[in-house]
Coordinates of C-alpha atoms and ligand atoms in Angstrom, one line a residue:
M896 CA -16.3 -29.2 28.8
S897 CA -13.4 -29.9 26.7
E898 CA -10.0 -29.4 28.6
N899 CA -7.7 -29.1 25.4
R900 CA -10.4 -26.5 24.6
R901 CA -8.1 -23.4 23.0
V902 CA -7.7 -20.5 25.5
R903 CA -10.0 -18.0 24.4
V904 CA -10.0 -15.1 26.9
R905 CA -11.9 -11.4 26.8
F906 CA -11.4 -8.2 28.7
A907 CA -15.0 -7.0 28.6
P908 CA -15.5 -3.4 30.1
S909 CA -18.0 -0.8 29.9
P910 CA -17.1 2.6 29.4
T911 CA -18.4 4.5 31.7
G912 CA -15.4 6.4 32.9
A913 CA -11.5 5.6 33.4
L914 CA -10.5 2.1 33.5
H915 CA -10.0 1.9 37.3
I916 CA -6.2 -0.2 38.7
G917 CA -8.6 -2.6 39.7
G918 CA -10.4 -3.3 35.8
V919 CA -6.2 -2.9 34.4
R920 CA -5.1 -6.0 36.5
T921 CA -8.3 -8.1 35.4
A922 CA -7.3 -6.7 31.8
L923 CA -3.4 -8.1 32.9
Y924 CA -4.3 -11.3 34.5
N925 CA -7.0 -12.2 31.8
Y926 CA -3.9 -11.3 28.8
L927 CA -1.3 -13.2 30.6
F928 CA -3.1 -16.4 30.8
A929 CA -4.4 -16.1 27.3
R930 CA -0.6 -16.0 26.1
R931 CA 0.7 -18.7 28.7
H932 CA -1.6 -20.8 27.0
G933 CA -0.7 -19.8 23.7
G934 CA -4.6 -18.7 23.6
D935 CA -6.5 -14.9 22.0
F936 CA -7.7 -11.7 24.4
I937 CA -9.9 -10.9 23.2
L938 CA -12.0 -6.8 24.1
R939 CA -14.6 -6.9 23.7
I940 CA -16.6 -3.1 24.7
E941 CA -20.6 -3.3 26.5
D942 CA -21.9 -0.6 26.3
T943 CA -25.4 -1.4 26.3
D944 CA -26.0 1.1 29.2
S945 CA -27.1 4.1 27.6
Q946 CA -26.9 5.8 30.9
R947 CA -24.3 5.6 31.9
F948 CA -22.2 5.0 28.5
V949 CA -19.4 8.5 29.4
P950 CA -17.6 9.3 25.7
G951 CA -14.0 9.6 25.9
A952 CA -13.9 6.0 28.1
E953 CA -13.8 3.2 25.2
A954 CA -10.4 6.1 23.9
Y955 CA -9.5 5.7 27.8
I956 CA -9.2 1.5 27.9
I957 CA -7.2 1.7 24.6
E958 CA -4.8 3.8 25.9
A959 CA -4.8 2.4 28.6
L960 CA -4.0 -1.2 27.6
K961 CA -1.5 0.5 24.9
W962 CA 0.5 1.8 28.0
C963 CA 0.4 -1.1 29.8
G964 CA 2.2 -3.6 27.1
I965 CA -1.2 -5.6 26.8
E966 CA -1.9 -6.7 23.4
V967 CA -4.8 -7.1 22.2
D968 CA -5.6 -10.4 19.7
E969 CA -8.8 -9.3 18.4
G970 CA -11.3 -6.2 19.2
V971 CA -13.1 -3.2 18.7
E972 CA -9.4 -1.7 16.9
Q973 CA -8.0 -5.5 15.6
G974 CA -11.4 -6.9 14.4
G975 CA -11.3 -10.5 13.8
P976 CA -13.5 -13.3 12.9
H977 CA -16.3 -12.2 16.0
A978 CA -16.7 -8.7 14.4
P979 CA -18.8 -5.9 15.9
Y980 CA -16.9 -6.4 19.5
R981 CA -18.9 -3.2 20.5
Q982 CA -22.4 -4.6 22.0
S983 CA -23.9 -1.1 20.8
E984 CA -22.5 -2.8 17.1
R985 CA -24.3 -6.1 18.3
K986 CA -27.5 -4.4 19.1
D987 CA -29.4 -6.8 16.1
I988 CA -28.0 -10.6 17.5
Y989 CA -29.8 -10.4 21.6
L990 CA -33.3 -10.3 20.6
K991 CA -33.5 -13.4 18.8
Y992 CA -32.2 -15.3 22.2
A993 CA -34.1 -13.4 24.7
M994 CA -37.3 -14.7 22.4
Q995 CA -35.5 -18.1 23.0
L996 CA -36.2 -18.2 26.3
V997 CA -39.2 -17.0 26.4
E998 CA -40.6 -19.1 23.9
S999 CA -38.6 -22.3 26.1
G1000 CA -40.4 -20.3 28.8
D1001 CA -37.1 -19.4 30.4
A1002 CA -37.7 -16.1 30.6
Y1003 CA -41.5 -14.0 30.3
Y1004 CA -42.5 -10.5 29.0
A1005 CA -42.9 -7.9 31.9
F1006 CA -44.3 -4.3 31.4
D1007 CA -44.8 -2.4 34.5
S1008 CA -44.1 0.6 34.1
A1009 CA -41.6 2.0 36.6
E1010 CA -44.2 3.7 38.2
A1011 CA -46.1 0.7 39.0
L1012 CA -42.9 -0.9 40.7
D1013 CA -42.2 1.8 42.4
A1014 CA -45.1 2.4 43.5
L1015 CA -44.7 -1.8 44.9
R1016 CA -41.1 -1.4 46.6
K1017 CA -42.3 1.4 48.8
Q1018 CA -45.9 -0.7 50.0
T1019 CA -43.0 -3.5 50.3
E1020 CA -41.2 -1.2 52.9
Q1021 CA -44.0 0.1 54.3
Q1022 CA -44.3 -3.2 55.6
G1023 CA -41.3 -3.8 56.7
G1024 CA -39.8 -6.5 53.6
T1025 CA -37.1 -5.6 50.8
F1026 CA -39.0 -5.6 47.5
A1027 CA -37.8 -8.4 44.9
Y1028 CA -39.2 -9.0 41.3
N1029 CA -39.0 -13.0 42.0
H1030 CA -41.7 -15.7 42.0
S1031 CA -44.1 -14.8 44.4
V1032 CA -44.9 -12.1 42.6
R1033 CA -44.6 -12.5 39.2
T1034 CA -47.8 -14.0 38.9
Q1035 CA -49.3 -11.2 40.5
L1036 CA -48.1 -8.1 38.3
D1037 CA -48.3 -7.7 34.2
T1038 CA -46.6 -9.9 32.7
S1039 CA -46.8 -12.5 29.8
L1040 CA -47.2 -15.6 33.1
R1041 CA -50.2 -13.6 33.9
L1042 CA -51.7 -12.2 30.5
S1043 CA -53.2 -14.4 28.1
A1044 CA -50.9 -14.6 24.5
D1045 CA -53.4 -13.0 22.8
E1046 CA -53.2 -9.6 25.6
V1047 CA -49.5 -10.0 25.6
R1048 CA -49.2 -9.9 21.4
S1049 CA -51.6 -6.9 21.4
R1050 CA -50.2 -4.8 23.9
I1051 CA -46.8 -5.7 22.3
E1052 CA -48.4 -4.2 19.0
R1053 CA -50.1 -0.8 21.0
G1054 CA -46.6 0.2 21.2
D1055 CA -46.4 -0.8 25.3
Q1056 CA -43.7 -0.5 26.9
W1057 CA -41.8 -4.4 27.7
V1058 CA -38.8 -6.2 29.0
I1059 CA -38.0 -9.4 28.9
R1060 CA -37.8 -11.4 32.1
F1061 CA -35.3 -14.0 33.3
K1062 CA -38.0 -16.6 35.1
M1063 CA -35.9 -17.6 38.1
P1064 CA -36.7 -21.1 39.1
E1065 CA -37.6 -21.9 42.8
N1066 CA -35.8 -23.3 45.4
E1067 CA -33.4 -24.9 42.8
N1068 CA -29.3 -25.4 44.5
V1069 CA -27.3 -24.4 41.4
E1070 CA -23.5 -26.3 41.6
M1071 CA -20.7 -23.7 40.2
D1072 CA -17.6 -24.2 40.5
D1073 CA -14.8 -21.7 40.2
L1074 CA -11.1 -21.9 38.9
I1075 CA -10.6 -19.6 42.5
R1076 CA -13.4 -20.0 45.0
G1077 CA -14.1 -23.9 44.4
H1078 CA -17.4 -25.2 44.3
I1079 CA -20.2 -23.0 45.4
T1080 CA -23.9 -24.2 45.9
I1081 CA -26.8 -21.3 45.2
N1082 CA -30.7 -21.9 45.8
T1083 CA -32.3 -19.8 43.8
S1084 CA -34.6 -18.7 45.7
T1085 CA -32.3 -16.4 46.9
L1086 CA -32.1 -14.9 43.2
D1087 CA -34.8 -12.3 41.6
D1088 CA -36.0 -12.6 37.6
K1089 CA -32.9 -10.2 36.2
V1090 CA -34.4 -8.2 33.2
L1091 CA -32.4 -9.4 29.5
Y1092 CA -34.1 -7.3 27.5
K1093 CA -35.7 -4.3 26.9
S1094 CA -37.7 -2.7 24.8
A1095 CA -37.4 1.4 25.2
D1096 CA -34.0 0.5 23.6
A1097 CA -34.3 -2.2 21.8
L1098 CA -31.4 -2.7 24.5
P1099 CA -30.3 -6.7 26.2
T1100 CA -29.1 -6.2 29.6
Y1101 CA -25.4 -6.7 30.5
H1102 CA -26.4 -10.1 31.7
L1103 CA -27.8 -11.3 28.2
A1104 CA -25.8 -9.0 25.9
N1105 CA -22.4 -10.7 28.2
I1106 CA -23.0 -15.0 27.8
V1107 CA -24.4 -15.0 24.5
D1108 CA -20.9 -13.1 23.2
D1109 CA -18.9 -14.9 25.2
H1110 CA -21.1 -18.2 23.8
L1111 CA -20.4 -16.2 20.3
M1112 CA -17.4 -15.5 20.2
E1113 CA -16.0 -18.6 21.9
I1114 CA -14.9 -17.6 25.0
S1115 CA -13.1 -20.2 27.2
H1116 CA -12.9 -18.6 30.6
V1117 CA -13.8 -15.8 32.0
I1118 CA -12.0 -14.0 34.6
R1119 CA -13.5 -11.3 35.7
G1120 CA -13.4 -9.1 39.4
E1121 CA -15.1 -10.8 42.2
E1122 CA -18.0 -8.3 42.4
W1123 CA -20.0 -10.3 39.6
L1124 CA -19.6 -13.4 41.3
P1125 CA -23.2 -12.4 42.3
S1126 CA -23.7 -12.6 39.0
L1127 CA -22.9 -16.4 38.1
P1128 CA -25.9 -18.5 39.8
L1129 CA -27.7 -16.3 36.6
H1130 CA -24.9 -16.9 34.2
Y1131 CA -25.3 -20.8 35.0
L1132 CA -28.8 -20.7 34.2
L1133 CA -28.9 -19.0 31.2
Y1134 CA -26.1 -21.2 29.8
R1135 CA -28.2 -24.1 30.8
A1136 CA -31.8 -22.1 29.4
F1137 CA -29.5 -21.6 25.7
G1138 CA -28.8 -24.9 25.6
W1139 CA -25.6 -24.8 26.1
T1140 CA -23.2 -25.8 28.9
D1141 CA -21.1 -28.5 27.0
T1142 CA -19.1 -25.5 25.6
Q1143 CA -20.0 -22.6 28.9
P1144 CA -16.7 -20.6 29.4
R1145 CA -14.9 -22.3 32.9
F1146 CA -14.9 -19.1 35.6
A1147 CA -12.7 -17.1 37.6
H1148 CA -13.4 -14.4 39.8
L1149 CA -10.7 -12.1 41.0
P1150 CA -10.0 -10.7 44.7
L1151 CA -11.1 -7.2 45.1
L1152 CA -8.3 -4.1 45.4
L1153 CA -8.4 -3.6 49.5
K1154 CA -7.6 0.3 50.5
P1155 CA -4.0 0.7 52.0
Q1156 CA -5.7 0.8 55.6
G1157 CA -8.6 -0.4 57.1
Q1158 CA -11.0 -2.1 55.5
G1159 CA -12.9 -1.6 51.6
K1160 CA -12.6 -1.4 48.3
L1161 CA -9.7 0.6 46.7
S1162 CA -11.8 4.3 45.4
K1163 CA -11.4 7.0 43.5
R1164 CA -11.6 8.9 47.2
D1165 CA -8.2 6.9 48.7
G1166 CA -5.4 8.1 45.5
D1167 CA -7.9 11.7 46.5
K1168 CA -7.3 11.2 50.0
F1169 CA -3.6 9.9 50.3
G1170 CA -2.5 11.2 47.3
F1171 CA -2.0 8.4 44.4
P1172 CA -3.4 7.4 41.5
V1173 CA -5.6 4.4 41.6
F1174 CA -5.9 5.0 37.9
P1175 CA -3.1 4.4 34.9
L1176 CA -4.0 7.1 32.3
R1177 CA -4.4 10.7 33.4
W1178 CA -8.4 11.2 33.2
V1179 CA -10.6 14.4 32.9
A1180 CA -14.1 14.1 33.0
P1181 CA -16.9 15.3 31.1
D1182 CA -17.3 17.1 33.6
G1183 CA -13.9 18.8 33.8
E1184 CA -12.7 16.3 37.3
A1185 CA -9.6 15.6 37.0
A1186 CA -8.0 12.8 38.3
M1187 CA -4.7 11.8 38.5
G1188 CA -3.1 8.8 36.4
Y1189 CA 0.3 6.8 36.6
R1190 CA 1.6 7.8 33.8
E1191 CA 1.8 10.7 34.2
E1192 CA 2.8 11.1 37.5
G1193 CA 6.2 9.0 35.9
Y1194 CA 5.2 5.9 36.7
L1195 CA 7.1 3.3 34.3
P1196 CA 4.3 1.1 32.3
E1197 CA 7.1 -2.0 33.3
A1198 CA 6.5 -1.3 36.9
F1199 CA 3.1 -0.5 37.1
I1200 CA 2.5 -3.8 35.7
N1201 CA 4.6 -6.0 37.6
M1202 CA 3.3 -3.9 40.8
L1203 CA 0.1 -4.9 40.0
A1204 CA 0.3 -8.6 38.5
L1205 CA 1.7 -9.1 42.4
L1206 CA -1.4 -7.8 44.1
G1207 CA -3.8 -11.2 43.9
W1208 CA -1.0 -13.1 42.6
N1209 CA 2.3 -14.7 44.1
P1210 CA 4.2 -16.3 42.0
G1211 CA 5.2 -18.7 44.8
T1212 CA 8.9 -17.8 45.2
E1213 CA 10.5 -15.3 47.0
Q1214 CA 11.6 -13.2 43.8
E1215 CA 9.3 -9.6 43.0
L1216 CA 10.5 -8.7 39.6
F1217 CA 9.1 -9.8 36.2
D1218 CA 8.7 -8.3 33.5
M1219 CA 6.0 -9.4 30.6
N1220 CA 7.4 -12.5 29.4
Q1221 CA 8.4 -14.0 32.8
L1222 CA 4.7 -13.0 34.2
I1223 CA 3.8 -14.6 31.4
E1224 CA 6.0 -18.0 31.9
A1225 CA 4.8 -17.4 35.2
F1226 CA 0.9 -17.0 36.1
S1227 CA -1.5 -19.7 36.5
L1228 CA -5.0 -19.0 38.2
E1229 CA -3.8 -21.4 41.2
K1230 CA -1.9 -19.2 42.6
V1231 CA -3.9 -15.8 42.7
S1232 CA -5.4 -15.4 45.9
K1233 CA -8.7 -15.7 46.8
S1234 CA -9.1 -13.0 49.6
G1235 CA -8.0 -9.1 48.6
A1236 CA -5.0 -8.0 48.0
R1237 CA -4.2 -4.8 50.3
F1238 CA -3.2 -1.7 48.0
N1239 CA 0.6 -0.2 49.0
P1240 CA 1.4 2.8 47.5
D1241 CA 4.8 3.0 49.0
K1242 CA 5.3 -0.7 47.2
A1243 CA 4.6 0.7 44.1
K1244 CA 7.4 3.5 44.4
W1245 CA 9.6 0.8 45.3
F1246 CA 8.7 -1.1 42.3
N1247 CA 9.2 2.4 39.9
S1248 CA 12.4 2.8 41.7
Q1249 CA 13.9 -0.7 40.7
Y1250 CA 12.8 -0.1 37.1
L1251 CA 14.5 3.2 36.9
R1252 CA 17.6 2.3 37.8
R1253 CA 17.5 -1.0 35.5
K1254 CA 17.4 1.5 32.9
S1255 CA 20.7 2.3 30.6
D1256 CA 22.2 5.2 31.5
D1257 CA 22.2 6.3 27.7
E1258 CA 18.2 5.8 28.4
L1259 CA 17.9 7.7 31.5
G1260 CA 20.6 10.9 30.2
Q1261 CA 18.2 11.2 27.5
M1262 CA 14.6 11.3 30.2
L1263 CA 17.6 14.0 31.4
L1264 CA 18.3 16.2 28.8
P1265 CA 15.0 18.1 27.8
M1266 CA 14.7 19.4 31.3
L1267 CA 18.7 20.3 32.0
K1268 CA 17.2 22.6 28.8
A1269 CA 13.6 23.4 30.0
E1270 CA 15.9 24.9 33.4
G1271 CA 17.8 26.7 30.6
I1272 CA 21.1 24.3 31.4
D1273 CA 23.2 24.2 28.3
T1274 CA 24.8 21.0 28.3
T1275 CA 25.3 17.8 26.3
L1276 CA 23.5 14.4 26.0
Q1277 CA 27.5 13.1 27.3
R1278 CA 27.1 14.6 30.4
A1279 CA 23.6 14.8 31.1
V1280 CA 24.3 10.6 30.7
R1281 CA 27.4 11.0 32.5
A1282 CA 25.1 12.2 35.5
A1283 CA 22.1 10.6 35.8
G1284 CA 24.5 7.3 35.9
M1285 CA 25.6 8.9 39.2
I1286 CA 22.4 9.1 41.1
K1287 CA 20.0 6.7 39.3
E1288 CA 20.0 4.6 42.6
R1289 CA 18.4 7.3 44.5
A1290 CA 15.7 8.6 42.3
T1291 CA 12.2 7.0 42.0
F1292 CA 11.1 8.8 39.6
P1293 CA 11.6 10.2 36.6
A1294 CA 11.1 13.8 37.3
D1295 CA 13.2 12.9 40.4
L1296 CA 16.5 13.2 37.4
L1297 CA 16.8 17.1 37.2
P1298 CA 16.4 18.0 41.2
L1299 CA 19.7 15.0 42.0
T1300 CA 22.1 16.1 39.0
R1301 CA 20.9 19.8 38.9
Q1302 CA 24.1 20.7 41.0
M1303 CA 26.3 19.1 38.7
F1304 CA 25.4 21.6 36.1
V1305 CA 25.4 24.8 37.8
E1306 CA 26.8 26.1 41.1
P1307 CA 24.9 26.1 44.2
E1308 CA 24.1 29.7 45.4
Q1309 CA 22.0 28.2 48.1
Y1310 CA 22.9 26.0 51.0
D1311 CA 20.7 23.2 53.0
E1312 CA 20.1 24.7 56.1
K1313 CA 20.1 21.9 58.1
S1314 CA 23.5 20.3 56.8
V1315 CA 25.0 23.9 57.2
A1316 CA 24.0 24.4 61.0
K1317 CA 25.1 20.2 61.2
F1318 CA 29.0 20.3 59.2
W1319 CA 29.4 24.4 58.3
K1320 CA 32.5 24.9 61.4
A1321 CA 34.8 26.8 61.9
D1322 CA 37.0 23.7 62.4
N1323 CA 35.3 21.9 59.0
V1324 CA 35.9 25.4 56.9
T1325 CA 39.4 25.9 58.1
R1326 CA 40.4 22.1 56.8
L1327 CA 38.0 22.8 53.7
G1328 CA 40.4 25.6 52.5
E1329 CA 43.1 23.4 53.1
L1330 CA 41.5 20.5 51.3
A1331 CA 41.5 23.5 49.0
D1332 CA 45.0 24.3 48.7
K1333 CA 45.6 20.2 48.5
L1334 CA 43.2 20.0 45.1
A1335 CA 45.1 23.1 43.8
G1336 CA 47.8 20.7 43.1
Y1337 CA 46.3 18.7 41.2
S1338 CA 47.3 19.2 37.6
A1339 CA 43.2 17.3 37.1
I1340 CA 40.9 15.7 39.4
E1341 CA 40.4 11.8 38.5
A1342 CA 38.5 10.8 41.3
A1343 CA 40.3 7.0 41.2
T1344 CA 43.4 8.7 42.4
V1345 CA 42.8 12.2 44.0
E1346 CA 39.8 9.7 46.3
P1347 CA 42.4 7.1 48.0
E1348 CA 45.2 10.3 48.4
V1349 CA 42.8 12.5 49.9
H1350 CA 41.5 9.5 52.5
Q1351 CA 44.8 9.3 53.0
W1352 CA 46.2 12.8 53.9
I1353 CA 42.9 12.9 56.4
V1354 CA 43.6 10.3 58.2
D1355 CA 47.3 11.1 58.1
R1356 CA 46.3 14.5 60.1
Q1357 CA 43.4 12.7 62.4
Y1358 CA 40.4 14.7 61.2
S1359 CA 37.0 13.5 60.9
M1360 CA 36.2 12.2 57.6
G1361 CA 32.9 12.2 58.0
Q1362 CA 32.8 16.0 59.0
M1363 CA 35.0 16.2 56.9
M1364 CA 33.3 15.0 53.5
N1365 CA 30.1 16.7 54.1
T1366 CA 31.8 19.8 54.6
L1367 CA 33.0 19.5 51.0
R1368 CA 30.1 18.1 50.0
I1369 CA 27.9 20.8 50.8
A1370 CA 30.7 23.6 49.1
I1371 CA 29.9 21.6 45.8
L1372 CA 26.2 20.3 46.0
G1373 CA 25.1 22.8 48.8
I1374 CA 23.7 19.7 50.8
S1375 CA 25.6 17.4 52.3
Q1376 CA 24.1 14.3 50.4
G1377 CA 24.4 12.4 47.5
P1378 CA 26.6 11.0 44.9
S1379 CA 30.6 10.2 45.5
I1380 CA 31.8 13.3 45.7
F1381 CA 34.8 12.6 44.2
E1382 CA 33.2 11.1 40.7
I1383 CA 31.0 15.2 41.0
C1384 CA 34.7 16.7 41.5
E1385 CA 35.7 15.4 38.6
F1386 CA 32.5 16.0 36.4
I1387 CA 32.7 19.8 37.2
G1388 CA 36.3 19.7 37.1
K1389 CA 39.0 21.0 39.2
D1390 CA 38.8 24.5 38.7
D1391 CA 35.1 24.7 39.1
T1392 CA 35.2 22.7 42.0
I1393 CA 38.4 25.1 44.2
R1394 CA 35.8 28.0 42.7
R1395 CA 33.1 26.4 44.5
I1396 CA 34.7 25.9 47.9
A1397 CA 35.9 29.5 47.8
N1398 CA 32.4 31.0 47.0
A1399 CA 30.4 28.4 49.7
I1400 CA 33.1 30.1 52.2
G1401 CA 32.5 34.1 50.8
R1402 CA 28.8 33.4 51.5
L1403 CA 28.3 30.7 54.6
G1404 CA 31.6 32.8 56.0
K1405 CA 34.5 30.8 58.3
G1406 CA 31.8 28.5 60.6
K1407 CA 31.6 29.0 64.1
Ligands
LIG710 N1 -18.6 -5.1 31.5 C1 -18.1 -6.1 33.0 C2 -17.5 -4.6 33.8 O1 -17.8 -3.7 33.5 C3 -17.4 -7.3 32.4 C4 -18.1 -8.2 33.3 C5 -17.6 -9.3 32.9 O2 -16.3 -9.3 32.6 O3 -18.6 -10.2 32.6 O4 -16.7 -5.6 34.6

């Protein structure tokens, strides 16, 4: 294996449904690795399992990668020197390779019907065993290892269905290296004879197509989920059988994404149960069942990929916020952990709020303006920008911008019960009236001047700052929370400020 070979990695999803966030993370790590090493990132669609093919899944995968900012160099849309990149369009390539293995004695024809295999499976189970198609049975079954060459030929010619199976060596230790897990040894006696090719649909299975394509596409590193680790010995043996060991890619198996609580792999059901998405984009399955997506729930793609990148990889420092370029700079497979990474929905929200507050007031105002308009609030972009700027640190999602600013544009008609119960008291309301008189004396409310003066006024009268400010907030915003109240008074103007105070007293009364 040459160390200075060009880095070429692939993301090779099967279009069997929406892409789980674990799959997005695999794509992301491949992409970061490719960019880090100035290499190529390839998208190959592995659609040879016609039974599991789901229409719309490929388009979904492509859109999801685009939304994440993961740019494909070669793939079904881009084309490239090894096109086509959809395995169903490469059908004609694979048979020759399967036959090559039959000729070299590394594979064989098997003619067993599904019924015969089922019967055998049942029989073994009745005897307390588990059926495995391996060295112990292959010479007794309908295979080219038992039948004569003439028999095999005539069966094929008369149209019998056949498969080509890999002839797993007996009792041999396969020595493997994984860039994350280190050295692994597996004895082949624990492995069965996997199907490589099926005459029924003239298609290869995953194992054959995957190895042949990785070889033909000159893939240097295979970075994929841990669930493929059990296939690694077979893949090593396939490279050896083909005589491709010298250019065999290096392997890295990524840790699982675990449930927020308890053991096990993060599943779609966890998302439904706890109300967070496990897919990047909303997905509507062909049967109409819908699943929520990060995009539609208001996550920013930069927050989403930052959060995903840190699930299983750490930069070795305390830094948590990384944009794509910083991730590319910092990423290395050595810092990917062996153990599973627990998914934390609260942390996902935290990342989103961090990225949201990093947006300029202009961008946030652009997001807010249509939300205000949709509520029938007629205002200018300039005012939306100003309002958004005041509350951005309090928002987690873009959709939060509206409830956090609504009352800056329309006077409250209802008041938060808890706030009222706590602060709307006779003394406070009387003092609020005094404050309104004081404010009326200004020609305009400018927070920079009015705020220190009002504070001093409160201190001089020995009023409680907290009680006073929260009572004012209730009158202006309907709730005793929010950003600097004087900035809001400046924003709504002197007249509106005084009117809101008078109306609140009118509606809520003088307090008890
Ligand atoms: N088609 C496989 C999948 O769906 C690819 C596994 C691999 O990367 O080798 O995950």
